[in-house]
Amino acid sequence: MLTKKQTQVLDFIKLYMAKHSYAPSLDEIKKKFKLASVSTAHYYISKLQDAGFLNKEHNQPRAVSTIKAKQTVEIPILGAITAGQPIEAIEIPDETITITRDEIGKQGKHYALRVQGSSMIDEGIFDGDIVVIRKQEVAENGQTVVAVIDDNQATLKKLYRENGKFRLQPANPTLFPIYRDEVEVRGVVVKIIRNLESQLDQGQSRDEKYVRKIDYSWDYRGEKTKSHTHGIHTYPEMFIPQVGRRLLETYSKEGDTICDIFCGSGSALVESRLIGRNAYGIDLNPLAIFLAKAKTTPINPQKLTKEYLALLNRVGKIKDNEIKQPDFKNIDFWFKDKVIVKLAKLKKAIHEIKDEAIQNFLMVAFSETVRYSSNTKTGEFKLVRVKGDKLEKHDPDVIGIFRKHAEKNIAGMTDFYKDAKKDSWTKIIYGDSSKDNGIKANSIDCIITSPPYGDSRTTVAYGQFSRLSAQWIDVFDDPNDASGVDNDLLGGRATKDLAHRLSSDYLKESLEKIAKQDEARAKDVLSFNLGLNECLKQAHRILKPKKYFCLVVGNRLVKQVRIPTDFIIAELAEKIGFTCEDIIVRNIPGKRMPIKNSPTNIVGALEETMNKESIVVLRKN
Ligand SMILES: C[S@@+](CC[C@H](N)C(=O)[O-])C[C@H]1O[C@@H](n2cnc3c(N)ncnc32)[C@H](O)[C@@H]1O
C-alpha cells in the first residue's frame, strides 16, 4: 500500500510517461513536489520499486529513465471489520488504497477493510492490518471470509460447513468458534496488507523530513507492568515501566538526575529510583502528585502492615455519629448513602495514622476504593453513572474492596522497599511544566516523559478521572474545584483565533485541514501545541547540553486528520535548540487510554484515537 505522497509521485510518473514516452528525471520529480533533495526523490522511487509499482532496472545511469509503471487498481476501504466479536456491518467508503493488479488477479470486484481485534492472528491477520476482499457470496471450506450473521453483524473468520451448520472459526487458539444455521458471505480475503505505518501515514502528504523506525521490541506485549508500586492505583496513559526503564538505561547513567515533566502517577520516577537515578517529577494534577509521592516513597513493610492491621481493627469500631461526611456537589448522585458512611469511617481510621507516609500510602488504596464503590462505570475515564437495574443492585463491599487493594499495594511496596536504591532521591513538584518550576538551568542529565495526547476535553479528562477520589482524599483546597484541573492542563483553554507563530509546517498543515471542518477543534489543537512548545523551551532550559530528552507521544486523529505530533515536536524542538536523533514507533498493548472516545459525547459517535505511539528522542545542541 502506498502513502498519499507516494501515490502522487506514481501518478505523476505515469502521466509524464504517457505524455513523453519516457520517465521524468529525479530532478524533475524533486521540482514537481518541492522535495528537499534529489535523494528524497530517489527515496520515493525506491519505495515505489520495493512496493512493486515500478520495475527495478539496475545498472542504469538514471534509474528513473527506465521505469515502466505496472498496472494499478484503486480499491475502496469500506470501514472496519472485527477479527473478534462481530460488529454491525456498515459500509462507508472513506478512502482508497492503490495496489498492483498482479497482487489480486484480474477477476472480480474488490474492496478493503481495516481489521480490528486479534482473533485471526494465526492466519497472519493482525489488528490494524488491511484485508483486500474479493466480493462473492459463496466460499469454500476453510477460506477466510467476511461473514455477516444475526442482525447485520460482520466478522472476519474461517468458514466451515459441518452437519448442516456453519462454523466460523477464529485463528487464535484462545478463542471459541461461532456456530450458526445461516451465514451470509460477503467475500473472501485475497490479500493482507501489513502496513505497520498505515495509521501514521494518514494525512501526511509532505516530504517526510523525519523517519519513523518501527521497532516492536518496545511493545513489551504480555509483560508484567504492575510490579513494585506501579500497580497501586490506576491512572490514564501510564508509562509501561519497561519503556521508562529502557529509555533511562539508554540515555542516562546511575547517579544522574533525571526529570519527568509530565510525571502523572510517577511510573518513570519509580523506575528511576529502582535503577539509581535521582529524579524530579512535575505535574499539574494534584491527584497525580499525590500518587507519584506515594509510589516513590519507600516504607518499611513491617511498619506498614502493622498500621494496616490496626486500621482494620479500628474501622469496625467507629460509630455512625463519629464520622464527618464530605461535602461536595452531587455526592448523592455518585454514591449510595450506605457507601458514603462506610467510606467516611474508613477515611477517619486512615487519618488517625500518625506516620504521614503510611497514611498517604493507605489513602491510595482508599482512593481506588472510592472509585470502585461509587456509582460510576468502571473502565471509563470520564465519569459515567451506571443506570437502572445495575444501579439498583449496586451494593459494593467497601471494606472488602479496600482490603483487596491495600493488601496488593503492601505487597508492591514490600518489593519497592527492597529494590529501591537507598541513596537516590525523588522530588515531586506540583507545577505547570510550561513555566519555570525552580529547577536550575543546565542541571538535568536526562528528561523522560509522556505528554498528554491532546487537550483534556477530547482525549483523557485527567481532572474528571481524578474528581471523585480527589474529593474524598482532600488533595484540593475546595473539593468542588477538581474538574477545573482540565482547563489548566495542556490545551485546556482553546485559543481565540488560529493565528500563531509556531514554526512547524506539519502543525500548520494539520490545523488547516481540521479548521476546514471544525474551527473550534482546530483551536483546541493549536492551544495544546502552544503549551507544548513552552514546555519544550523549559525542558531545553533545565537540560544539560548534549543530553537527551525523550518524549513518548501519540499521533491522534482529530476530525479524521492524523496529527503527526512526533514530527511537530521534532520541528518545534529543532527551532528551540535540540536535534531530533530518532523517532521509534511502538504498539500500545496495554496502556490504559481510550482507543475509542466520543469527543461529542454522543453515544455511538466514536472517534478512534490510536494504538501506536512514537518515542521522539531529542538531544540538546
Ligand atoms: C500521559 S500523562 C503522564 C502519565 C505518566 N507517564 C504515568 O505513568 O502515570 C500526562 C500528564 O501530564 C499532566 N499535564 C498536563 N498538562 C500539564 C502541564 N502544563 N504541566 C504539568 N503537567 C501537565 C497531566 O496531569 C497528566 O498527568
XYZ file of C-alpha atoms and ligand atoms in Angstrom, residues 235-239 260-267 282-285 288 431-434 450-452 462 488-490 535, ligand 1:
57
model
C -4.039 6.460 36.137
C -4.704 7.246 32.490
C -1.948 6.739 29.938
C 0.608 5.309 32.343
C 4.104 4.572 31.107
C 9.737 13.688 34.038
C 7.993 16.958 33.177
C 4.534 15.306 32.922
C 5.099 12.721 35.623
C 1.439 11.712 36.123
C 1.285 8.907 38.661
C 5.082 8.647 38.588
C 5.906 5.482 36.632
C 6.372 17.722 37.678
C 2.602 17.581 37.216
C -0.319 19.953 37.403
C -2.896 17.439 38.580
C -1.086 12.730 40.111
C 3.574 22.868 38.846
C 2.990 23.810 35.255
C 5.758 22.489 33.015
C 5.320 25.317 30.550
C 4.919 11.280 28.075
C 2.793 14.368 27.499
C -0.975 14.109 27.248
C -7.427 13.865 33.866
C -5.289 24.264 33.272
C -3.652 21.280 31.585
C -2.103 21.480 28.119
C 7.194 23.036 27.805
C 0.318 10.990 29.739
S 0.086 11.566 31.366
C 1.539 11.030 32.142
C 1.376 9.672 32.726
C 2.632 9.193 33.389
N 3.670 8.893 32.420
C 2.341 7.957 34.245
O 2.981 6.936 34.025
O 1.465 7.994 35.079
C 0.296 13.278 31.163
C 0.276 14.098 32.419
O 0.540 15.448 32.057
C -0.070 16.273 33.028
N -0.092 17.643 32.495
C -0.853 18.151 31.509
N -0.534 19.435 31.309
C 0.458 19.758 32.161
C 1.234 20.924 32.395
N 1.032 22.040 31.701
N 2.196 20.883 33.336
C 2.421 19.751 34.051
N 1.729 18.611 33.862
C 0.758 18.616 32.939
C -1.415 15.607 33.262
O -1.955 15.975 34.505
C -1.035 14.137 33.193
O -0.822 13.625 34.481
